GROMACS .gro file of C-alpha atoms in nm:
model
  442
    1MET     CA    1   0.703  -1.403   1.508
    2ILE     CA    2   0.428  -1.146   1.475
    3HIS     CA    3   0.651  -0.854   1.577
    4ASN     CA    4   0.892  -0.926   1.291
    5GLU     CA    5   0.608  -0.962   1.046
    6MET     CA    6   0.451  -0.632   1.152
    7SER     CA    7   0.786  -0.457   1.137
    8ARG     CA    8   0.826  -0.578   0.781
    9ARG     CA    9   0.473  -0.476   0.695
   10ARG     CA   10   0.529  -0.125   0.823
   11LEU     CA   11   0.738  -0.072   0.512
   12LEU     CA   12   0.455  -0.182   0.283
   13GLY     CA   13   0.280   0.148   0.284
   14LEU     CA   14   0.516   0.435   0.240
   15GLY     CA   15   0.875   0.518   0.165
   16LEU     CA   16   0.928   0.689   0.503
   17GLY     CA   17   1.163   0.952   0.373
   18LEU     CA   18   1.336   0.733   0.118
   19GLY     CA   19   1.290   0.994  -0.153
   20ALA     CA   20   1.585   1.195  -0.029
   21ALA     CA   21   1.816   0.895  -0.036
   22ALA     CA   22   1.693   0.798  -0.379
   23SER     CA   23   1.752   1.142  -0.524
   24LEU     CA   24   2.122   1.137  -0.447
   25THR     CA   25   2.211   0.886  -0.714
   26LEU     CA   26   1.921   0.871  -0.958
   27ALA     CA   27   2.030   1.125  -1.216
   28GLY     CA   28   2.185   0.975  -1.524
   29CYS     CA   29   2.050   0.622  -1.478
   30GLY     CA   30   1.874   0.618  -1.810
   31GLY     CA   31   1.954   0.436  -2.112
   32GLY     CA   32   2.240   0.391  -2.342
   33SER     CA   33   2.216   0.242  -2.685
   34ASP     CA   34   2.039  -0.080  -2.765
   35SER     CA   35   2.305  -0.348  -2.785
   36SER     CA   36   2.094  -0.636  -2.905
   37GLY     CA   37   1.918  -0.530  -3.222
   38PRO     CA   38   1.544  -0.573  -3.279
   39ALA     CA   39   1.363  -0.767  -3.011
   40ALA     CA   40   1.181  -1.091  -3.083
   41GLY     CA   41   0.844  -1.016  -2.930
   42ASN     CA   42   0.531  -0.812  -2.963
   43GLY     CA   43   0.510  -0.585  -2.662
   44GLY     CA   44   0.438  -0.845  -2.400
   45LYS     CA   45   0.204  -1.099  -2.557
   46ASP     CA   46   0.486  -1.345  -2.618
   47TYR     CA   47   0.861  -1.371  -2.663
   48THR     CA   48   1.028  -1.577  -2.935
   49GLY     CA   49   1.388  -1.459  -2.914
   50PRO     CA   50   1.698  -1.625  -2.773
   51LYS     CA   51   1.703  -1.728  -2.410
   52VAL     CA   52   1.746  -1.436  -2.172
   53ASP     CA   53   1.817  -1.420  -1.800
   54LEU     CA   54   1.617  -1.158  -1.610
   55LYS     CA   55   1.691  -1.024  -1.263
   56LEU     CA   56   1.392  -0.929  -1.052
   57TRP     CA   57   1.410  -0.737  -0.722
   58ASN     CA   58   1.137  -0.724  -0.462
   59GLY     CA   59   1.082  -0.670  -0.089
   60PHE     CA   60   0.863  -0.972  -0.013
   61THR     CA   61   1.053  -1.103   0.289
   62GLY     CA   62   0.762  -1.276   0.464
   63GLY     CA   63   0.525  -1.554   0.370
   64ASP     CA   64   0.423  -1.363   0.058
   65GLY     CA   65   0.781  -1.405  -0.065
   66GLU     CA   66   0.743  -1.780  -0.086
   67ILE     CA   67   0.419  -1.743  -0.279
   68PHE     CA   68   0.590  -1.499  -0.515
   69LYS     CA   69   0.885  -1.732  -0.576
   70THR     CA   70   0.647  -2.019  -0.649
   71LEU     CA   71   0.479  -1.811  -0.917
   72VAL     CA   72   0.816  -1.715  -1.068
   73ASN     CA   73   0.916  -2.081  -1.080
   74GLN     CA   74   0.592  -2.165  -1.259
   75PHE     CA   75   0.661  -1.891  -1.513
   76ASN     CA   76   1.013  -2.022  -1.574
   77THR     CA   77   0.877  -2.371  -1.630
   78GLU     CA   78   0.631  -2.245  -1.889
   79HIS     CA   79   0.882  -2.019  -2.069
   80GLN     CA   80   1.193  -2.206  -2.168
   81ASN     CA   81   1.352  -1.901  -2.330
   82ILE     CA   82   1.312  -1.675  -2.024
   83ALA     CA   83   1.478  -1.739  -1.687
   84VAL     CA   84   1.379  -1.505  -1.405
   85SER     CA   85   1.595  -1.498  -1.093
   86VAL     CA   86   1.462  -1.331  -0.777
   87ALA     CA   87   1.655  -1.118  -0.527
   88THR     CA   88   1.469  -1.019  -0.211
   89TYR     CA   89   1.559  -0.735   0.026
   90GLN     CA   90   1.394  -0.553   0.312
   91TRP     CA   91   1.189  -0.276   0.151
   92GLU     CA   92   1.389   0.003   0.310
   93ASP     CA   93   1.720  -0.148   0.197
   94TYR     CA   94   1.572  -0.222  -0.143
   95TYR     CA   95   1.467   0.137  -0.216
   96ASN     CA   96   1.801   0.273  -0.098
   97LYS     CA   97   1.999   0.017  -0.298
   98LEU     CA   98   1.811   0.038  -0.629
   99PRO     CA   99   1.922   0.383  -0.755
  100SER     CA  100   2.297   0.326  -0.726
  101ALA     CA  101   2.265  -0.030  -0.859
  102ALA     CA  102   2.077   0.096  -1.165
  103SER     CA  103   2.322   0.378  -1.233
  104SER     CA  104   2.621   0.140  -1.209
  105GLY     CA  105   2.468  -0.117  -1.441
  106ASN     CA  106   2.412  -0.371  -1.163
  107GLY     CA  107   2.042  -0.320  -1.113
  108PRO     CA  108   1.755  -0.557  -1.189
  109ASP     CA  109   1.561  -0.580  -1.513
  110ILE     CA  110   1.226  -0.584  -1.330
  111ALA     CA  111   1.150  -0.414  -0.999
  112VAL     CA  112   0.840  -0.447  -0.782
  113MET     CA  113   0.760  -0.104  -0.645
  114HIS     CA  114   0.493   0.053  -0.428
  115MET     CA  115   0.265   0.293  -0.611
  116ASP     CA  116   0.377   0.588  -0.400
  117GLN     CA  117   0.737   0.536  -0.509
  118LEU     CA  118   0.671   0.534  -0.885
  119ALA     CA  119   0.681   0.911  -0.938
  120THR     CA  120   1.012   0.955  -0.755
  121PHE     CA  121   1.190   0.681  -0.947
  122ALA     CA  122   1.034   0.788  -1.276
  123ALA     CA  123   1.138   1.151  -1.224
  124ARG     CA  124   1.499   1.045  -1.176
  125GLY     CA  125   1.508   0.814  -1.477
  126VAL     CA  126   1.541   0.482  -1.297
  127ILE     CA  127   1.233   0.315  -1.447
  128THR     CA  128   1.106   0.322  -1.802
  129GLU     CA  129   0.768   0.405  -1.955
  130LEU     CA  130   0.524   0.118  -2.003
  131ASP     CA  131   0.256   0.276  -2.220
  132ASP     CA  132   0.348   0.040  -2.506
  133VAL     CA  133   0.288  -0.259  -2.280
  134ALA     CA  134  -0.059  -0.141  -2.190
  135LYS     CA  135  -0.137  -0.062  -2.554
  136THR     CA  136  -0.009  -0.387  -2.703
  137LEU     CA  137  -0.174  -0.602  -2.439
  138GLU     CA  138  -0.489  -0.393  -2.478
  139LEU     CA  139  -0.493  -0.322  -2.106
  140THR     CA  140  -0.724  -0.040  -2.005
  141GLU     CA  141  -0.875   0.105  -1.692
  142GLY     CA  142  -1.162  -0.141  -1.737
  143ASP     CA  143  -0.929  -0.434  -1.674
  144PHE     CA  144  -0.838  -0.298  -1.331
  145ALA     CA  145  -0.989  -0.084  -1.059
  146PRO     CA  146  -0.973   0.280  -1.180
  147THR     CA  147  -0.799   0.392  -0.860
  148VAL     CA  148  -0.518   0.141  -0.907
  149TRP     CA  149  -0.484   0.193  -1.281
  150LYS     CA  150  -0.454   0.570  -1.254
  151GLY     CA  151  -0.197   0.536  -0.977
  152GLY     CA  152   0.061   0.401  -1.221
  153ILE     CA  153   0.068   0.726  -1.420
  154TYR     CA  154   0.316   1.009  -1.373
  155ASN     CA  155   0.329   1.313  -1.604
  156ASN     CA  156   0.068   1.149  -1.828
  157LYS     CA  157   0.288   0.844  -1.887
  158ARG     CA  158   0.253   0.496  -1.740
  159TYR     CA  159   0.539   0.361  -1.531
  160GLY     CA  160   0.373   0.077  -1.339
  161ILE     CA  161   0.153  -0.221  -1.417
  162PRO     CA  162  -0.046  -0.290  -1.098
  163LEU     CA  163  -0.033  -0.630  -0.934
  164ASP     CA  164  -0.251  -0.576  -0.628
  165MET     CA  165  -0.402  -0.339  -0.375
  166HIS     CA  166  -0.353  -0.361   0.000
  167PRO     CA  167  -0.595  -0.144   0.202
  168LEU     CA  168  -0.681  -0.102   0.565
  169GLY     CA  169  -0.960  -0.322   0.692
  170PHE     CA  170  -1.193  -0.312   0.992
  171TYR     CA  171  -1.111  -0.602   1.224
  172TYR     CA  172  -1.345  -0.696   1.505
  173ASN     CA  173  -1.328  -0.944   1.792
  174LYS     CA  174  -1.656  -1.136   1.795
  175SER     CA  175  -1.614  -1.270   2.148
  176VAL     CA  176  -1.565  -0.924   2.296
  177MET     CA  177  -1.864  -0.791   2.103
  178GLU     CA  178  -2.085  -1.075   2.222
  179LYS     CA  179  -1.989  -1.022   2.587
  180ALA     CA  180  -2.100  -0.659   2.552
  181GLY     CA  181  -2.437  -0.765   2.414
  182LEU     CA  182  -2.351  -0.676   2.052
  183ASP     CA  183  -2.428  -0.894   1.752
  184PRO     CA  184  -2.089  -1.046   1.662
  185ASN     CA  185  -2.197  -1.094   1.302
  186LYS     CA  186  -2.301  -0.732   1.248
  187PRO     CA  187  -2.000  -0.502   1.283
  188PRO     CA  188  -2.084  -0.131   1.278
  189THR     CA  189  -2.087   0.031   0.935
  190THR     CA  190  -2.179   0.391   1.018
  191ARG     CA  191  -2.063   0.654   1.266
  192ASP     CA  192  -2.381   0.618   1.471
  193ASP     CA  193  -2.348   0.239   1.482
  194PHE     CA  194  -1.983   0.270   1.577
  195THR     CA  195  -2.055   0.519   1.857
  196ALA     CA  196  -2.336   0.304   1.993
  197ALA     CA  197  -2.117  -0.006   1.992
  198LEU     CA  198  -1.835   0.173   2.174
  199THR     CA  199  -2.084   0.291   2.437
  200GLU     CA  200  -2.197  -0.065   2.506
  201LEU     CA  201  -1.839  -0.190   2.515
  202LYS     CA  202  -1.747   0.080   2.767
  203LYS     CA  203  -2.038  -0.026   2.987
  204SER     CA  204  -1.892  -0.378   2.988
  205GLY     CA  205  -1.552  -0.245   3.094
  206VAL     CA  206  -1.383  -0.257   2.752
  207GLN     CA  207  -1.204   0.029   2.580
  208GLY     CA  208  -1.328  -0.072   2.238
  209PHE     CA  209  -1.114   0.119   1.985
  210TRP     CA  210  -0.751   0.193   2.066
  211ILE     CA  211  -0.591   0.487   1.886
  212SER     CA  212  -0.230   0.432   1.786
  213PRO     CA  213  -0.017   0.748   1.760
  214PHE     CA  214   0.207   0.577   1.505
  215GLN     CA  215   0.181   0.569   1.127
  216PHE     CA  216   0.102   0.198   1.153
  217THR     CA  217  -0.187   0.209   1.207
  218GLY     CA  218  -0.320   0.529   1.363
  219GLY     CA  219  -0.171   0.756   1.098
  220MET     CA  220  -0.313   0.550   0.814
  221SER     CA  221  -0.650   0.550   0.991
  222PHE     CA  222  -0.631   0.928   1.010
  223TYR     CA  223  -0.538   0.941   0.640
  224SER     CA  224  -0.855   0.740   0.570
  225LEU     CA  225  -1.076   0.963   0.783
  226VAL     CA  226  -0.943   1.288   0.634
  227ASN     CA  227  -1.074   1.161   0.302
  228GLN     CA  228  -1.395   1.028   0.458
  229PHE     CA  229  -1.468   1.373   0.602
  230GLY     CA  230  -1.432   1.519   0.251
  231GLY     CA  231  -1.080   1.654   0.287
  232SER     CA  232  -0.750   1.585   0.119
  233LEU     CA  233  -0.386   1.606   0.217
  234PHE     CA  234  -0.289   1.835  -0.072
  235ASP     CA  235  -0.438   2.068  -0.330
  236ALA     CA  236  -0.502   1.939  -0.682
  237GLU     CA  237  -0.155   2.037  -0.807
  238VAL     CA  238   0.018   1.906  -0.491
  239ASN     CA  239   0.174   2.250  -0.449
  240LYS     CA  240   0.027   2.308  -0.104
  241ALA     CA  241  -0.057   2.084   0.188
  242THR     CA  242  -0.420   2.107   0.303
  243PHE     CA  243  -0.430   1.866   0.595
  244ASN     CA  244  -0.502   2.151   0.838
  245ALA     CA  245  -0.836   2.236   0.673
  246ASP     CA  246  -1.165   2.180   0.855
  247PRO     CA  247  -1.224   1.818   0.740
  248ALA     CA  248  -0.880   1.708   0.860
  249VAL     CA  249  -0.918   1.892   1.191
  250GLU     CA  250  -1.258   1.730   1.240
  251ALA     CA  251  -1.117   1.384   1.163
  252CYS     CA  252  -0.821   1.433   1.396
  253THR     CA  253  -1.045   1.567   1.673
  254TRP     CA  254  -1.273   1.264   1.641
  255MET     CA  255  -0.977   1.032   1.690
  256VAL     CA  256  -0.836   1.232   1.982
  257ASP     CA  257  -1.182   1.227   2.139
  258MET     CA  258  -1.172   0.847   2.139
  259ILE     CA  259  -0.904   0.883   2.406
  260LYS     CA  260  -1.076   1.167   2.595
  261GLN     CA  261  -1.403   0.972   2.605
  262GLY     CA  262  -1.235   0.663   2.743
  263HIS     CA  263  -1.268   0.437   2.440
  264SER     CA  264  -0.889   0.417   2.406
  265PRO     CA  265  -0.599   0.437   2.647
  266SER     CA  266  -0.352   0.720   2.592
  267ASN     CA  267  -0.003   0.665   2.455
  268VAL     CA  268  -0.076   0.330   2.290
  269GLY     CA  269   0.244   0.145   2.202
  270GLN     CA  270   0.342   0.038   1.852
  271ASP     CA  271   0.113  -0.248   1.740
  272ALA     CA  272  -0.049  -0.264   2.086
  273GLU     CA  273  -0.392  -0.196   1.939
  274TYR     CA  274  -0.367  -0.506   1.719
  275LEU     CA  275  -0.228  -0.729   1.992
  276ALA     CA  276  -0.509  -0.608   2.220
  277LEU     CA  277  -0.765  -0.717   1.962
  278LYS     CA  278  -0.612  -1.064   1.953
  279SER     CA  279  -0.602  -1.091   2.331
  280GLY     CA  280  -0.960  -0.969   2.381
  281LYS     CA  281  -0.873  -0.635   2.540
  282ASN     CA  282  -1.047  -0.432   2.270
  283ALA     CA  283  -1.309  -0.501   2.007
  284PHE     CA  284  -1.222  -0.297   1.699
  285THR     CA  285  -0.912  -0.194   1.510
  286PHE     CA  286  -0.824  -0.056   1.169
  287ASN     CA  287  -0.529  -0.249   1.027
  288GLY     CA  288  -0.388  -0.370   0.699
  289ILE     CA  289  -0.520  -0.655   0.489
  290TRP     CA  290  -0.189  -0.829   0.559
  291GLN     CA  291  -0.310  -0.920   0.910
  292ILE     CA  292  -0.567  -1.165   0.773
  293ASN     CA  293  -0.320  -1.450   0.740
  294ASP     CA  294  -0.180  -1.384   1.087
  295LEU     CA  295  -0.527  -1.403   1.239
  296LYS     CA  296  -0.591  -1.726   1.054
  297LYS     CA  297  -0.301  -1.872   1.250
  298SER     CA  298  -0.478  -1.783   1.576
  299PRO     CA  299  -0.764  -2.036   1.608
  300ASP     CA  300  -0.853  -1.919   1.960
  301VAL     CA  301  -0.946  -1.571   1.833
  302GLN     CA  302  -1.301  -1.532   1.702
  303TRP     CA  303  -1.267  -1.248   1.455
  304GLY     CA  304  -1.405  -1.092   1.142
  305VAL     CA  305  -1.298  -0.831   0.888
  306ALA     CA  306  -1.498  -0.580   0.685
  307PRO     CA  307  -1.446  -0.251   0.500
  308LEU     CA  308  -1.384   0.049   0.724
  309PRO     CA  309  -1.705   0.192   0.871
  310GLN     CA  310  -1.808   0.524   0.723
  311ILE     CA  311  -1.734   0.774   0.998
  312GLY     CA  312  -1.738   1.078   0.768
  313SER     CA  313  -1.961   1.189   0.483
  314LYS     CA  314  -1.831   0.936   0.229
  315PRO     CA  315  -1.646   0.604   0.216
  316ALA     CA  316  -1.267   0.623   0.186
  317VAL     CA  317  -0.970   0.414   0.293
  318TRP     CA  318  -0.590   0.434   0.292
  319ALA     CA  319  -0.439   0.189   0.046
  320ASN     CA  320  -0.123   0.117  -0.147
  321SER     CA  321  -0.039  -0.108  -0.439
  322HIS     CA  322   0.252  -0.317  -0.565
  323ASN     CA  323   0.340  -0.236  -0.926
  324PHE     CA  324   0.573  -0.400  -1.174
  325THR     CA  325   0.828  -0.168  -1.332
  326ILE     CA  326   1.108  -0.212  -1.584
  327VAL     CA  327   1.441  -0.061  -1.482
  328LYS     CA  328   1.641   0.144  -1.732
  329GLN     CA  329   1.982  -0.002  -1.812
  330ARG     CA  330   2.308   0.166  -1.910
  331ALA     CA  331   2.306  -0.044  -2.228
  332ASN     CA  332   1.952  -0.153  -2.304
  333ASN     CA  333   1.890  -0.506  -2.428
  334ALA     CA  334   1.570  -0.507  -2.630
  335ASN     CA  335   1.519  -0.882  -2.589
  336LYS     CA  336   1.534  -0.850  -2.212
  337VAL     CA  337   1.285  -0.565  -2.220
  338GLN     CA  338   1.041  -0.769  -2.430
  339ALA     CA  339   1.083  -1.073  -2.207
  340SER     CA  340   1.023  -0.856  -1.901
  341LYS     CA  341   0.694  -0.740  -2.049
  342VAL     CA  342   0.588  -1.103  -2.103
  343PHE     CA  343   0.662  -1.182  -1.739
  344ILE     CA  344   0.471  -0.879  -1.609
  345ASN     CA  345   0.165  -0.967  -1.813
  346TRP     CA  346   0.180  -1.333  -1.716
  347LEU     CA  347   0.201  -1.272  -1.341
  348SER     CA  348  -0.076  -1.014  -1.355
  349GLU     CA  349  -0.299  -1.277  -1.515
  350HIS     CA  350  -0.193  -1.537  -1.257
  351SER     CA  351  -0.244  -1.325  -0.948
  352LEU     CA  352  -0.501  -1.550  -0.777
  353ASP     CA  353  -0.231  -1.735  -0.583
  354TRP     CA  354  -0.081  -1.398  -0.493
  355ALA     CA  355  -0.414  -1.301  -0.342
  356LYS     CA  356  -0.382  -1.592  -0.101
  357GLY     CA  357  -0.088  -1.407   0.052
  358GLY     CA  358  -0.324  -1.131   0.166
  359GLN     CA  359  -0.364  -0.898  -0.132
  360VAL     CA  360  -0.658  -0.787  -0.346
  361PRO     CA  361  -0.567  -0.861  -0.711
  362ALA     CA  362  -0.560  -0.555  -0.933
  363ARG     CA  363  -0.675  -0.756  -1.236
  364LYS     CA  364  -1.053  -0.746  -1.264
  365THR     CA  365  -1.086  -1.090  -1.427
  366VAL     CA  366  -0.911  -1.245  -1.127
  367ARG     CA  367  -1.123  -1.053  -0.873
  368ASP     CA  368  -1.443  -1.153  -1.051
  369GLY     CA  369  -1.355  -1.523  -1.052
  370ALA     CA  370  -1.516  -1.776  -0.820
  371ASP     CA  371  -1.179  -1.885  -0.683
  372PHE     CA  372  -1.102  -1.536  -0.552
  373LYS     CA  373  -1.449  -1.495  -0.409
  374ALA     CA  374  -1.385  -1.814  -0.213
  375LEU     CA  375  -1.106  -1.629  -0.029
  376THR     CA  376  -1.374  -1.493   0.202
  377GLU     CA  377  -1.174  -1.256   0.419
  378VAL     CA  378  -0.954  -1.104   0.148
  379ASN     CA  379  -1.254  -1.074  -0.083
  380ALA     CA  380  -1.440  -0.888   0.193
  381LEU     CA  381  -1.204  -0.592   0.140
  382ALA     CA  382  -1.219  -0.595  -0.241
  383PRO     CA  383  -1.504  -0.335  -0.249
  384GLU     CA  384  -1.264  -0.082  -0.098
  385LEU     CA  385  -1.086  -0.068  -0.434
  386ASP     CA  386  -1.356   0.164  -0.564
  387TYR     CA  387  -1.283   0.436  -0.309
  388ALA     CA  388  -0.924   0.375  -0.207
  389ALA     CA  389  -0.736   0.699  -0.138
  390PHE     CA  390  -0.391   0.656  -0.289
  391PRO     CA  391  -0.118   0.919  -0.249
  392PRO     CA  392  -0.077   1.149  -0.551
  393ALA     CA  393   0.193   1.075  -0.808
  394THR     CA  394   0.443   1.335  -0.695
  395PRO     CA  395   0.821   1.286  -0.662
  396GLY     CA  396   0.968   1.298  -0.314
  397LEU     CA  397   0.632   1.272  -0.139
  398GLY     CA  398   0.758   1.025   0.121
  399GLU     CA  399   0.915   1.290   0.344
  400VAL     CA  400   0.602   1.506   0.323
  401LEU     CA  401   0.379   1.217   0.427
  402THR     CA  402   0.609   1.151   0.720
  403THR     CA  403   0.545   1.510   0.830
  404PHE     CA  404   0.170   1.444   0.804
  405TYR     CA  405   0.199   1.137   1.024
  406ASN     CA  406   0.421   1.317   1.275
  407SER     CA  407   0.160   1.593   1.306
  408PHE     CA  408  -0.105   1.336   1.388
  409ASN     CA  409   0.131   1.178   1.641
  410GLU     CA  410   0.170   1.509   1.826
  411ALA     CA  411  -0.207   1.555   1.844
  412VAL     CA  412  -0.281   1.204   1.967
  413LEU     CA  413  -0.010   1.220   2.232
  414GLY     CA  414  -0.157   1.549   2.357
  415LYS     CA  415   0.153   1.753   2.280
  416LYS     CA  416  -0.056   1.998   2.076
  417SER     CA  417  -0.420   2.053   1.994
  418PRO     CA  418  -0.533   1.892   1.668
  419LYS     CA  419  -0.552   2.231   1.494
  420GLN     CA  420  -0.209   2.345   1.615
  421ALA     CA  421  -0.042   2.015   1.532
  422LEU     CA  422  -0.185   2.016   1.179
  423ASP     CA  423  -0.108   2.386   1.122
  424ASP     CA  424   0.255   2.328   1.221
  425GLY     CA  425   0.272   2.020   1.003
  426VAL     CA  426   0.134   2.201   0.698
  427ALA     CA  427   0.391   2.478   0.737
  428LYS     CA  428   0.671   2.223   0.730
  429ALA     CA  429   0.510   2.020   0.452
  430ASN     CA  430   0.477   2.325   0.227
  431LYS     CA  431   0.849   2.392   0.262
  432GLN     CA  432   0.921   2.029   0.175
  433LEU     CA  433   0.695   2.048  -0.131
  434GLU     CA  434   0.874   2.362  -0.246
  435ASP     CA  435   1.212   2.195  -0.200
  436ASN     CA  436   1.091   1.891  -0.395
  437ARG     CA  437   0.983   2.105  -0.688
  438LYS     CA  438   1.336   2.246  -0.707
  439LYS     CA  439   1.496   1.905  -0.657
  440TYR     CA  440   1.289   1.722  -0.915
  441GLY     CA  441   1.246   2.004  -1.164
  442SER     CA  442   0.871   2.020  -1.146
   0.00000   0.00000   0.00000
């Protein structure tokens, strides 16, 4: 059912405070001696050694999980000396389970990880550097979107090879637009267009753009607009939170005004804004790319999807990315490491089928291909790669981002003014950032 799918997808974006749990058991995960001698391989191009069994962990519990397993089975068929077995967990359970499993020697060889988790797990020695993979395979920023490629780096070292990018998109109900006299094939792209459309919708009795107070999806929309208005959540060194500066206050005020001006009800329930779009009660919503496949299962809904309209001074959008990582072992097996690199490279090159699950491929050659362009709706959000606003690579950032989202929640629910809510949030976030620097030694 859709509620289960959306609950699962809520864990796509951020660790939601998982950094603290991870930090309890991460120290000392890193590697013992190599027990297997020189590896038969060349950094990921191929593997010619003895057969190895690889364990791979991921959190793909929905329809994307079946697509992922199909790709793994294809890889196994094509590589007789590598057998990859897949273990799938809920993302929250997965991130809590991985550190202790790695430190006890029972962890996976390969782990799929969200970009915003890489720094935390790298800082605690759970995952290994992958610069040699990028070098040997001659992978560069030009092979990917720069935003995604740079997101795999922590302390000037690469820890993730990107598989995809999943951003917010702008969903619109064509039937509701048409009833209000709007062109259903021309969704608004600017602030003026958006305001004008909402005015016409209101005249027809429709509250056109519901503001969710929750991280999914109001908080992520706010994250996008802070960047659109020229702001940022943190300073360049991520030593101080800055989401109470003028651009963030302006963005938050704009969203709160949607409620005050009657374009949104107050106190919108979790996922109610999306369900309202499907049922024709509103016209517009910002939501994740993962909703495309759900809407395709709803033939009675006339809908479209486009990049977020530019409400601020520049385009920007919240996004995250799945990355492949290699987990450090208590006794490293060089053959397994080499075979893992072969798998990572292979799946990155074969990510077209993965895109069908509702993801923008990170690999440029796949995005540029005619087959991906034929995936009309997913391809419509591919341009957002160029200006996606990913969280900075800083250990323990999950708890701080939760504080950011909670501040937005207080403003939208009218508990505090936007400025007061963000000021209070920044004060708490700065303390968390200071604690993280002590905890992670940076």
